[in-house]
PDB file of C-alpha atoms and ligand atoms in Angstrom:
ATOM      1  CA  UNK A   1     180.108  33.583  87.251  1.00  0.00           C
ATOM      2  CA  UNK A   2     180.658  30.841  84.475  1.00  0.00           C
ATOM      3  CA  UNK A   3     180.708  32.484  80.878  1.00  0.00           C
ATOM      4  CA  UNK A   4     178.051  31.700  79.130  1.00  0.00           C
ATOM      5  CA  UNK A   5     178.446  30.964  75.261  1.00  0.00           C
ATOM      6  CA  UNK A   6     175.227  32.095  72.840  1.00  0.00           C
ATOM      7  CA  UNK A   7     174.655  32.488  69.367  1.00  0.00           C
ATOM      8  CA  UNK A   8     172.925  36.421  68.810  1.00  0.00           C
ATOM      9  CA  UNK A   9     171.108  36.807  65.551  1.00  0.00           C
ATOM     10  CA  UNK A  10     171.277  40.130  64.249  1.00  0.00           C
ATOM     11  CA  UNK A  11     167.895  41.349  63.546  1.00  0.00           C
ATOM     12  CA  UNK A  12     168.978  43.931  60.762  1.00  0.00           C
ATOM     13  CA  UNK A  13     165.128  44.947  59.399  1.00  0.00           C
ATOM     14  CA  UNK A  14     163.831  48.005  58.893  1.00  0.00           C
ATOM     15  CA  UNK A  15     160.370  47.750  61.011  1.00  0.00           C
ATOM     16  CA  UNK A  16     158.896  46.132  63.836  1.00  0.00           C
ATOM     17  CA  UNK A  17     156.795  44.222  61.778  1.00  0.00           C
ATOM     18  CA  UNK A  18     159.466  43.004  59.857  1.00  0.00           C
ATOM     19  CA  UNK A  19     161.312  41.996  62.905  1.00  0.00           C
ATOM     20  CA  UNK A  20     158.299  40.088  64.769  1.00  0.00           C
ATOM     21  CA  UNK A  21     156.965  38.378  61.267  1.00  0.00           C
ATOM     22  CA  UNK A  22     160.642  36.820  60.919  1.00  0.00           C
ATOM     23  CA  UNK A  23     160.930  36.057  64.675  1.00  0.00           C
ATOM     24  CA  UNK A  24     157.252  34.206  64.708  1.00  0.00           C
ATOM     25  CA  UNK A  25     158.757  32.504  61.528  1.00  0.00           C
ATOM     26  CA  UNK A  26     161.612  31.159  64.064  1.00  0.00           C
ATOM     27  CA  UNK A  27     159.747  30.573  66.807  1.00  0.00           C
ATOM     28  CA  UNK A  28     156.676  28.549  65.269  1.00  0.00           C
ATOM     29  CA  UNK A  29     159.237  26.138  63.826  1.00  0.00           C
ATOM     30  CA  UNK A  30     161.208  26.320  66.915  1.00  0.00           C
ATOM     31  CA  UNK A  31     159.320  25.301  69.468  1.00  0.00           C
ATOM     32  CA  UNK A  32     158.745  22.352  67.061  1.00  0.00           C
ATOM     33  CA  UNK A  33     161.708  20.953  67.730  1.00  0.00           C
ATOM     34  CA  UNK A  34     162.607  22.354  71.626  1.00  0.00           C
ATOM     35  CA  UNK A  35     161.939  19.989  74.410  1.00  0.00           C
ATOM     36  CA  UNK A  36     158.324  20.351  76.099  1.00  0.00           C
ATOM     37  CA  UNK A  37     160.332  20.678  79.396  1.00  0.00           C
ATOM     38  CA  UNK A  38     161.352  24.401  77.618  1.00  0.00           C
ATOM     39  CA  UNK A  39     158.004  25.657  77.773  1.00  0.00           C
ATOM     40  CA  UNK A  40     158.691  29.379  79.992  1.00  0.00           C
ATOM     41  CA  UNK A  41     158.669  32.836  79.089  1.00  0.00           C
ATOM     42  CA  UNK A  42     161.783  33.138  76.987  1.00  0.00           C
ATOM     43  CA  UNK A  43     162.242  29.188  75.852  1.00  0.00           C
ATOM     44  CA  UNK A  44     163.274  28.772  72.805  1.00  0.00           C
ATOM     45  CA  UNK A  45     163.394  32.843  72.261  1.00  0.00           C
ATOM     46  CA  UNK A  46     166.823  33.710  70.210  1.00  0.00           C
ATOM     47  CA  UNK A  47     169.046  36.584  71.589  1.00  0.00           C
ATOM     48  CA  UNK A  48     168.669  39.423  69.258  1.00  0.00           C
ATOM     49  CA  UNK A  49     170.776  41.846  67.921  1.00  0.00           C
ATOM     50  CA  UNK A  50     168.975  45.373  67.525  1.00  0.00           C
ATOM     51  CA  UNK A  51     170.972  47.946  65.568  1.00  0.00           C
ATOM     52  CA  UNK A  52     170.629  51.823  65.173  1.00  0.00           C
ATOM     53  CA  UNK A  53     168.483  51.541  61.651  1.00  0.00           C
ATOM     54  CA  UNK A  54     165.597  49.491  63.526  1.00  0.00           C
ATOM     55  CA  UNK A  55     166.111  50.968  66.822  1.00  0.00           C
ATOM     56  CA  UNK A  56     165.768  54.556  65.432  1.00  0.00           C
ATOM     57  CA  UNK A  57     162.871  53.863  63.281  1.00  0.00           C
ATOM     58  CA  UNK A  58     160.666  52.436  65.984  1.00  0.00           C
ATOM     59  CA  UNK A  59     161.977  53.601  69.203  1.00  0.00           C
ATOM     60  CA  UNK A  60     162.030  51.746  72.712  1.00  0.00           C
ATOM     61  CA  UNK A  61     158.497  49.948  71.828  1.00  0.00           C
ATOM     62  CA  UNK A  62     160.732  47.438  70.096  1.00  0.00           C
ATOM     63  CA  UNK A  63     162.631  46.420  73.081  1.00  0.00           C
ATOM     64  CA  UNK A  64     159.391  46.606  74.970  1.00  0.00           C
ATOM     65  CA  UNK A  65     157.667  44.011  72.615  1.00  0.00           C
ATOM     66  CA  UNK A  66     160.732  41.950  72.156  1.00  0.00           C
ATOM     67  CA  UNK A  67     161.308  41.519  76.020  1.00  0.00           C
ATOM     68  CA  UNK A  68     157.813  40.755  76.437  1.00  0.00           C
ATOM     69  CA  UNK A  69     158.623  38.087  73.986  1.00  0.00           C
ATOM     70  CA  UNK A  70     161.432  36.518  76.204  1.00  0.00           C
ATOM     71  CA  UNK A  71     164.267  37.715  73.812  1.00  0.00           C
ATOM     72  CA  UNK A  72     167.419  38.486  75.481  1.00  0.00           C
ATOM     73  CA  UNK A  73     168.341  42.164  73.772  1.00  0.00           C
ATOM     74  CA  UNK A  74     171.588  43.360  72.568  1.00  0.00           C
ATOM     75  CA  UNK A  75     171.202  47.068  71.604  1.00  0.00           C
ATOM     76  CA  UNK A  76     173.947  47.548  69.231  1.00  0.00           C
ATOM     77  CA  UNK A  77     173.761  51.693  69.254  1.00  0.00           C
ATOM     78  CA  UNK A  78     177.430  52.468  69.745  1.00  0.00           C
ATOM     79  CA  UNK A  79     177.590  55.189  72.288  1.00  0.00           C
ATOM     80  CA  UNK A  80     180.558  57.836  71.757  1.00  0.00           C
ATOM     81  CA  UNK A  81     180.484  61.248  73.068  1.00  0.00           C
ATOM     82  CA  UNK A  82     181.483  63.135  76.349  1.00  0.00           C
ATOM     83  CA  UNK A  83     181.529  61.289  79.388  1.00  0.00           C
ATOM     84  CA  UNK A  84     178.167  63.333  81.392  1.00  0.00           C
ATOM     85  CA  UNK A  85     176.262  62.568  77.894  1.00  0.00           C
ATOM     86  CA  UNK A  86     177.357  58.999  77.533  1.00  0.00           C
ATOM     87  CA  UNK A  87     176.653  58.183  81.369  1.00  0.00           C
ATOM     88  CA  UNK A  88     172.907  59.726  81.259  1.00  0.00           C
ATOM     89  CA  UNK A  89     172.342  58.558  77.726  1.00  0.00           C
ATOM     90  CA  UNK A  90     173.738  54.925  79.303  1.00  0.00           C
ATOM     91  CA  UNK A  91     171.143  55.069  82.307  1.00  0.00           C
ATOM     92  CA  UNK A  92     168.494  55.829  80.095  1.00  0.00           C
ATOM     93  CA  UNK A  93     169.223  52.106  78.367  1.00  0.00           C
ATOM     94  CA  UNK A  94     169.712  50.535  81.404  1.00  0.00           C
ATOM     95  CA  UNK A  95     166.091  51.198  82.026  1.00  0.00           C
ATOM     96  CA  UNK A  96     164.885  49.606  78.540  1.00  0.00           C
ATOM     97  CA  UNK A  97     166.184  46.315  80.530  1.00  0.00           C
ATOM     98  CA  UNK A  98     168.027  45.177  77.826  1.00  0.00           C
ATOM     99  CA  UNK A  99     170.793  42.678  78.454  1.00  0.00           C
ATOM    100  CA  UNK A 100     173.716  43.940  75.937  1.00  0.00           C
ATOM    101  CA  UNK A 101     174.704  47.227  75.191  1.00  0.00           C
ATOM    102  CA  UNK A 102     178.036  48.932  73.486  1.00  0.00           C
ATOM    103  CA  UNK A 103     180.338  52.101  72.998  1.00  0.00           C
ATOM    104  CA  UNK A 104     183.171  53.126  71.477  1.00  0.00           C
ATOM    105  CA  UNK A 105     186.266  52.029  72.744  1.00  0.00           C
ATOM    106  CA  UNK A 106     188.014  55.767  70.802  1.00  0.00           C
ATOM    107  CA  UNK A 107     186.093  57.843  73.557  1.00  0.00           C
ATOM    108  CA  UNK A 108     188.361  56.912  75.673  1.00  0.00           C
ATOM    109  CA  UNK A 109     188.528  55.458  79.413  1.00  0.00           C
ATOM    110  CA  UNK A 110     186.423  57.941  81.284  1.00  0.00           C
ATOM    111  CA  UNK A 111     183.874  57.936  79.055  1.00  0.00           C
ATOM    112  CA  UNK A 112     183.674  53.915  79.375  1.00  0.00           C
ATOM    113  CA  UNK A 113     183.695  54.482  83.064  1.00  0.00           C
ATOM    114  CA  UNK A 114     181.195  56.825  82.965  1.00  0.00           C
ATOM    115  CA  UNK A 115     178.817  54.823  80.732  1.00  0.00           C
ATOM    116  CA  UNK A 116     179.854  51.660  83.043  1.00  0.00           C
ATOM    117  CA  UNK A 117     178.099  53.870  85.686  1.00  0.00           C
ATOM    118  CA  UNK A 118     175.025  55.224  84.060  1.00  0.00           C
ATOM    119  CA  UNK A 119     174.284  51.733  82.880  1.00  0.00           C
ATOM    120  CA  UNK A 120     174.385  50.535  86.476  1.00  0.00           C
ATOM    121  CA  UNK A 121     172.393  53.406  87.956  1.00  0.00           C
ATOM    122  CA  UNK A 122     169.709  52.568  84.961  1.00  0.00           C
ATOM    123  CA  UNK A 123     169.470  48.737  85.568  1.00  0.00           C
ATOM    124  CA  UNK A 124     169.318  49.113  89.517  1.00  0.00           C
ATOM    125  CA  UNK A 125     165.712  47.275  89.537  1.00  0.00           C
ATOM    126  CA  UNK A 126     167.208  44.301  87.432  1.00  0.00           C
ATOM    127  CA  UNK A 127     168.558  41.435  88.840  1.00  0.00           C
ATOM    128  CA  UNK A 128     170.865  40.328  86.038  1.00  0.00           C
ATOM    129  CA  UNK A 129     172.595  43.187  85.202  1.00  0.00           C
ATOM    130  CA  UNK A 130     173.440  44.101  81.445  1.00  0.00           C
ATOM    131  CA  UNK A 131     176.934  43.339  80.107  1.00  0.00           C
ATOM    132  CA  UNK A 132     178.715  46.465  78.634  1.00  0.00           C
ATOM    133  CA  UNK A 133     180.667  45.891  75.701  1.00  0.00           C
ATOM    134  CA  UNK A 134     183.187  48.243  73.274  1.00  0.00           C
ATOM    135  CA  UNK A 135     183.940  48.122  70.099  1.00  0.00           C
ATOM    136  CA  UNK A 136     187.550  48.585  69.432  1.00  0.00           C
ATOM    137  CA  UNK A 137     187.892  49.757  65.349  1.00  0.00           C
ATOM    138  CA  UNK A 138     185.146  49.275  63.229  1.00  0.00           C
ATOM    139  CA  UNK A 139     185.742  46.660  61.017  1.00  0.00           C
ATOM    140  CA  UNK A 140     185.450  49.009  57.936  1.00  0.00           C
ATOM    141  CA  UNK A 141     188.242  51.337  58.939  1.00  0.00           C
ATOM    142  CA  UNK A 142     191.195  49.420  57.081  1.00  0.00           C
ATOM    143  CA  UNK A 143     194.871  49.992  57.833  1.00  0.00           C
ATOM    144  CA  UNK A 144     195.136  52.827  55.411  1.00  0.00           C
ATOM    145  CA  UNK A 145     192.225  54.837  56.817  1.00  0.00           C
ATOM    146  CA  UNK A 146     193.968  54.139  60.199  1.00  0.00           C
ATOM    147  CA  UNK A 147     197.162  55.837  59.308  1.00  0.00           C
ATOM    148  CA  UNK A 148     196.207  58.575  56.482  1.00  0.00           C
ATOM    149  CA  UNK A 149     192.615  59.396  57.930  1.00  0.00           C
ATOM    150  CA  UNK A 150     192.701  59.446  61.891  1.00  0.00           C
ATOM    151  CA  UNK A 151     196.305  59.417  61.560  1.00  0.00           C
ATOM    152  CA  UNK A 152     196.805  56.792  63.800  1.00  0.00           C
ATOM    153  CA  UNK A 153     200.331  55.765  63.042  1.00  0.00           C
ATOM    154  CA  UNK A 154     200.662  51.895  65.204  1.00  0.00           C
ATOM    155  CA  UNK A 155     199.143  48.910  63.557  1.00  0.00           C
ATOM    156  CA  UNK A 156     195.779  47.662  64.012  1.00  0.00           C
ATOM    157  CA  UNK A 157     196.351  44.762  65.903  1.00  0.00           C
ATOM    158  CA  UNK A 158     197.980  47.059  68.367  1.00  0.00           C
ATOM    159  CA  UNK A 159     195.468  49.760  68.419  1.00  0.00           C
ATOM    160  CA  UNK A 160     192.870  46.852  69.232  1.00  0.00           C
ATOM    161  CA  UNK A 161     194.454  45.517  71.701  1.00  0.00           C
ATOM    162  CA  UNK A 162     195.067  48.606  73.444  1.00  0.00           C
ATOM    163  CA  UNK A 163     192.011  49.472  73.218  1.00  0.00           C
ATOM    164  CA  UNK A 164     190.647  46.081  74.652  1.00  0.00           C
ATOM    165  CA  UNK A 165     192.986  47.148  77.449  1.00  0.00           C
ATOM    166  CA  UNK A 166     191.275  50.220  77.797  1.00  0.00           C
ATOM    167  CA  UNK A 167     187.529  48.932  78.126  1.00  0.00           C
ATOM    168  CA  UNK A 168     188.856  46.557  80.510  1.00  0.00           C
ATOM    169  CA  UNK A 169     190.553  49.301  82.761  1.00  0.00           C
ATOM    170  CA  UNK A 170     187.126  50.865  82.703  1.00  0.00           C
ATOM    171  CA  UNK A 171     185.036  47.840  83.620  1.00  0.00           C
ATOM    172  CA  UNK A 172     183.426  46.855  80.779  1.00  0.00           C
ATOM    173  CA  UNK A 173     182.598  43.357  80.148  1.00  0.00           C
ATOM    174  CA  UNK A 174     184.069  42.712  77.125  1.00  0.00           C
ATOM    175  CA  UNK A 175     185.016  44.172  73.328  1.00  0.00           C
ATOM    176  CA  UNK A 176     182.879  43.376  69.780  1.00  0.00           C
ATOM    177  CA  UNK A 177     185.919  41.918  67.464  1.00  0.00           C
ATOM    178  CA  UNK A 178     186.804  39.856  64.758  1.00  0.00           C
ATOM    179  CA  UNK A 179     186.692  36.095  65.688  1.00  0.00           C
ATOM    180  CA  UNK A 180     190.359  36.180  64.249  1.00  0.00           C
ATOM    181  CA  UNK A 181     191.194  38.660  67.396  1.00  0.00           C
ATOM    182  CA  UNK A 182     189.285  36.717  69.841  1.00  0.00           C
ATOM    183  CA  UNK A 183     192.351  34.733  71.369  1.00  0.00           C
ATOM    184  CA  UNK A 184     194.490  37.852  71.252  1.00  0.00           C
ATOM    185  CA  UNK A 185     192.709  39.727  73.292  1.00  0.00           C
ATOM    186  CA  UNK A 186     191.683  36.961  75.617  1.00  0.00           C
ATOM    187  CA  UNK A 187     195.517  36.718  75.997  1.00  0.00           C
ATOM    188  CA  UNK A 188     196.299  40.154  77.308  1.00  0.00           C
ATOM    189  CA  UNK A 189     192.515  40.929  78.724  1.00  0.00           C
ATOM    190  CA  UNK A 190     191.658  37.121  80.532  1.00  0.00           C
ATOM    191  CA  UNK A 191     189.458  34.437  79.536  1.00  0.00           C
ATOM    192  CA  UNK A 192     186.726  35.819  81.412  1.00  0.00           C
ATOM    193  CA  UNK A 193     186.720  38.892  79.493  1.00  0.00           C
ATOM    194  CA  UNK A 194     183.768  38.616  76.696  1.00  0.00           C
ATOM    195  CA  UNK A 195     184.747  38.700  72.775  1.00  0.00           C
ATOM    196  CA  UNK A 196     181.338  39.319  70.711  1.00  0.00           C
ATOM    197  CA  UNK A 197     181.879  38.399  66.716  1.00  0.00           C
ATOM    198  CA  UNK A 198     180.459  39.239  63.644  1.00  0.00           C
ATOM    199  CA  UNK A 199     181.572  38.458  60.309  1.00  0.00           C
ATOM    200  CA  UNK A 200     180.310  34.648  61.153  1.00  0.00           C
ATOM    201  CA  UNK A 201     179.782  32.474  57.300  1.00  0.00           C
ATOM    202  CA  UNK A 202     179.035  28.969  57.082  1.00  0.00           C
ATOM    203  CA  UNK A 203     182.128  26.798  55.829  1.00  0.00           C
ATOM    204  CA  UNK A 204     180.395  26.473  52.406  1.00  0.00           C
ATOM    205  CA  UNK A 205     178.851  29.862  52.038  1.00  0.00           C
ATOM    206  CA  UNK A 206     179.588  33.385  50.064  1.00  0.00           C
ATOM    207  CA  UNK A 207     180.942  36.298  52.666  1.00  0.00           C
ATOM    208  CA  UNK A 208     178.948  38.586  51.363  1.00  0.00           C
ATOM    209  CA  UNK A 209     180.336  41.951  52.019  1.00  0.00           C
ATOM    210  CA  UNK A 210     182.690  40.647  54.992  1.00  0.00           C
ATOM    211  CA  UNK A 211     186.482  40.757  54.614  1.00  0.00           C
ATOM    212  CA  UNK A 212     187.160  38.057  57.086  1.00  0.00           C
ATOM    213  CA  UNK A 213     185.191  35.342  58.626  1.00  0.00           C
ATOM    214  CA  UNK A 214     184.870  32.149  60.409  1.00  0.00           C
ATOM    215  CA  UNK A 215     182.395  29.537  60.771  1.00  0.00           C
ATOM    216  CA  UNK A 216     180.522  29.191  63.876  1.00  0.00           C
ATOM    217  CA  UNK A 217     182.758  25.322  64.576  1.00  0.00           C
ATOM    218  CA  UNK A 218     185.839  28.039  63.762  1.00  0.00           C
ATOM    219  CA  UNK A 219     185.012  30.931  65.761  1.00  0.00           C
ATOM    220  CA  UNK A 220     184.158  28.587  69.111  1.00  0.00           C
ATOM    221  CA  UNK A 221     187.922  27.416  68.260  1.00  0.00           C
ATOM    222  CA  UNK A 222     189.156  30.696  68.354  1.00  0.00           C
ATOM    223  CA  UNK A 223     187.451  31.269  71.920  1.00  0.00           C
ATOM    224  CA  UNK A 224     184.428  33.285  70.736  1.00  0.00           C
ATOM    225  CA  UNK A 225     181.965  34.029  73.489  1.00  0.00           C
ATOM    226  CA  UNK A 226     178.970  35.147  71.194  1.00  0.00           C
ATOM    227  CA  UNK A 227     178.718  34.761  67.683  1.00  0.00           C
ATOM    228  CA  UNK A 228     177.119  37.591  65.627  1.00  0.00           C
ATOM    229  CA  UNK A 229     175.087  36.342  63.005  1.00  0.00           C
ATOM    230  CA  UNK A 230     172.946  38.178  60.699  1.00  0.00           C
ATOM    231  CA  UNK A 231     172.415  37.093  56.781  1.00  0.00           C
ATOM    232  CA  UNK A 232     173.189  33.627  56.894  1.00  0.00           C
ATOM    233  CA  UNK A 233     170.078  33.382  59.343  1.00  0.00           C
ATOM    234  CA  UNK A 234     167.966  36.039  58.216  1.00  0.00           C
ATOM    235  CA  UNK A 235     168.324  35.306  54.020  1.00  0.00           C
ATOM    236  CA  UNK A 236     168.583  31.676  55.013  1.00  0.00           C
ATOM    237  CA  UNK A 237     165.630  29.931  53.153  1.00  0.00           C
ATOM    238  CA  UNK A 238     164.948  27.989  55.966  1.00  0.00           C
ATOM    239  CA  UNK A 239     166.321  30.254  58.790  1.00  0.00           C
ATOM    240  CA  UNK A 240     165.120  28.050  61.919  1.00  0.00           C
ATOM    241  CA  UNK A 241     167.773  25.245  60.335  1.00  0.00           C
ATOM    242  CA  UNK A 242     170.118  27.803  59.602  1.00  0.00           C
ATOM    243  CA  UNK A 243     169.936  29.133  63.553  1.00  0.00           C
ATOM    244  CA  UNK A 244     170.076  25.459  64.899  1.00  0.00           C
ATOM    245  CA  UNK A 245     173.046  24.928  62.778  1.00  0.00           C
ATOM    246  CA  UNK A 246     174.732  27.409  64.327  1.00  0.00           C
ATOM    247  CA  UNK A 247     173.993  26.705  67.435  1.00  0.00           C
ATOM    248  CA  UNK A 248     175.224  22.842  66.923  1.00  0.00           C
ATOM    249  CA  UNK A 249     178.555  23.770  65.410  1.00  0.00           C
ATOM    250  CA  UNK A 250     178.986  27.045  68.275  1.00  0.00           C
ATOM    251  CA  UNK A 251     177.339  25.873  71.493  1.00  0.00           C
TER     252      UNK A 251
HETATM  253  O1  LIG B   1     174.679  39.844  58.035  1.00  0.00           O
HETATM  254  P1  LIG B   1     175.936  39.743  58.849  1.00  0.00           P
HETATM  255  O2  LIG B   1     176.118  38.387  59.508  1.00  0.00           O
HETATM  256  O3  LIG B   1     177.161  40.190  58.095  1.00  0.00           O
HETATM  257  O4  LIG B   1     175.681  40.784  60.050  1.00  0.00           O
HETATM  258  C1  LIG B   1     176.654  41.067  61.032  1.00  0.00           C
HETATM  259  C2  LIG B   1     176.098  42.059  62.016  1.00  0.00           C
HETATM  260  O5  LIG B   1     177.147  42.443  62.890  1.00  0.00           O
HETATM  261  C3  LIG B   1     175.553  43.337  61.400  1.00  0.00           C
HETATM  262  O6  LIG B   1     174.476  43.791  62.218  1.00  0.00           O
HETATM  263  C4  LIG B   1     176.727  44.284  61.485  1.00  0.00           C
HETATM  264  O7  LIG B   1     176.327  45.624  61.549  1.00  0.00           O
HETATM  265  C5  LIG B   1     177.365  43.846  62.801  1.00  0.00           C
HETATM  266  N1  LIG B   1     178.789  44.183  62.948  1.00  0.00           N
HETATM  267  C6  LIG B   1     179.762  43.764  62.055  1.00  0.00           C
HETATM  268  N2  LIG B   1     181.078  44.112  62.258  1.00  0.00           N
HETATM  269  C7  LIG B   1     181.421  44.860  63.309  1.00  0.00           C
HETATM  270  C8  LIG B   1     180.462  45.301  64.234  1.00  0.00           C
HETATM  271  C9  LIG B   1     179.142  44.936  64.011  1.00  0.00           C
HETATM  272  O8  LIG B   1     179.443  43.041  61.101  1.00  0.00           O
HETATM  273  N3  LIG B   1     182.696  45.141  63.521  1.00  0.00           N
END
């Protein structure tokens, strides 16, 4: 199947009503500007990022509503625990329908398997199944915390590409990394094997709290599959321009 590149907008807010009121916000202007051939379920609708802060405070009614919506889900919950926990938890997602879903690389190869399988016994009923991603380090553990703290003694560029390797061995569908890693690990993985990337800025703009980023036009250079992208949409004053510009320079 052809990879598919897509810009996913991370919906970082604490409520539902948050969420939809800055999604109608989109939309409206949106489907000002999308052809009138686009007119479906789901035209127009942005991939969205949920994360464990709105996901815990309203529960699988979000997913619910934003499917109904047409949004293609990534549930950014980071799965990591044994294998029989992970798989059931895994199955229970698969259910939600939701198109993206993660773990943590550091549990290790049978627990990636088994949440590979869970997933798949969840989503049975879907036709498009849902891609399962890891993520390798966490992009706040630096070097030192990765020696002196989990006492992991290779460097980091090792440790996430072995662990790229790993989620690979197990199936999964691809890793959440740094843009700058993206053509590293499409080296040793293959090109069809998805890189997901945060820590997106645009050329001109502040990084915030990000140590290193690219702009969309640098991270589709770098081989990107799906750019993460959360402030410079969400804070944008005009967010609708701010997602079509990303899409321009990415897509
Ligand atoms: O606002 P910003 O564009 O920095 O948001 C990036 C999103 O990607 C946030 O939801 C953040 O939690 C997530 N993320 C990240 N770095 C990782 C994994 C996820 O920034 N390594």
């Amino acid at each position: 199947m052809a990879k598919q590149r897509d810009v996913i907008i991370a919906c970082d807010f604490k409520s539902a009503d948050e969420t939809i009121k800055f999604l109608d916000r989109l939309s409206r202007v949106r489907s000002e500007v999308i052809s009138c051939d686009d007119v479906g379920i789901g035209a127009g609708r942005p991939f969205v990022k949920i994360g464990m802060e709105l996901f815990y405070a309203e529960g699988p009614a979000m997913i619910k509503q934003l499917k109904s919506r047409g949004h293609k889900i990534f549930l950014d919950l980071k799965l990591h625990d044994i294998p029989n926990t992970v798989k059931k938890s895994m199955q229970v997602l698969g259910e939600y329908g939701v198109d993206m879903v993660n773990v943590h690389a550091a549990g290790g190869i049978d627990m990636m398997r088994a949440a590979k399988e869970g997933l798949m016994l969840g989503a049975a009923r879907f036709a498009e199944k849902p891609k399962l991603i890891a993520v390798t380090q966490l992009t706040s553990t630096d070097e030192n915390a990765l020696h002196n703290e989990l006492l992991i003694d290779k460097p980091m560029s090792e440790v996430v590409k072995q662990y790229a390797l790993n989620a690979k061995e197990a199936g999964l569908d691809g890793v959440v990394c740094s843009a700058y890693e993206a053509a590293e690990i499409h080296k040793v993985c293959g090109e069809d094997f998805l890189t997901i990337t945060p820590g997106i800025r645009f050329a001109e703009s502040a990084s915030d709290d990000q140590k290193r980023v690219m702009s969309p036009a640098q991270a589709k250079d770098a081989g990107s599959d799906y750019i993460v992208v959360g402030r410079p949409i969400t804070a944008a004053d005009r967010p609708s321009d701010a997602y079509e510009r990303c899409r321009e320079e990415f897509l």
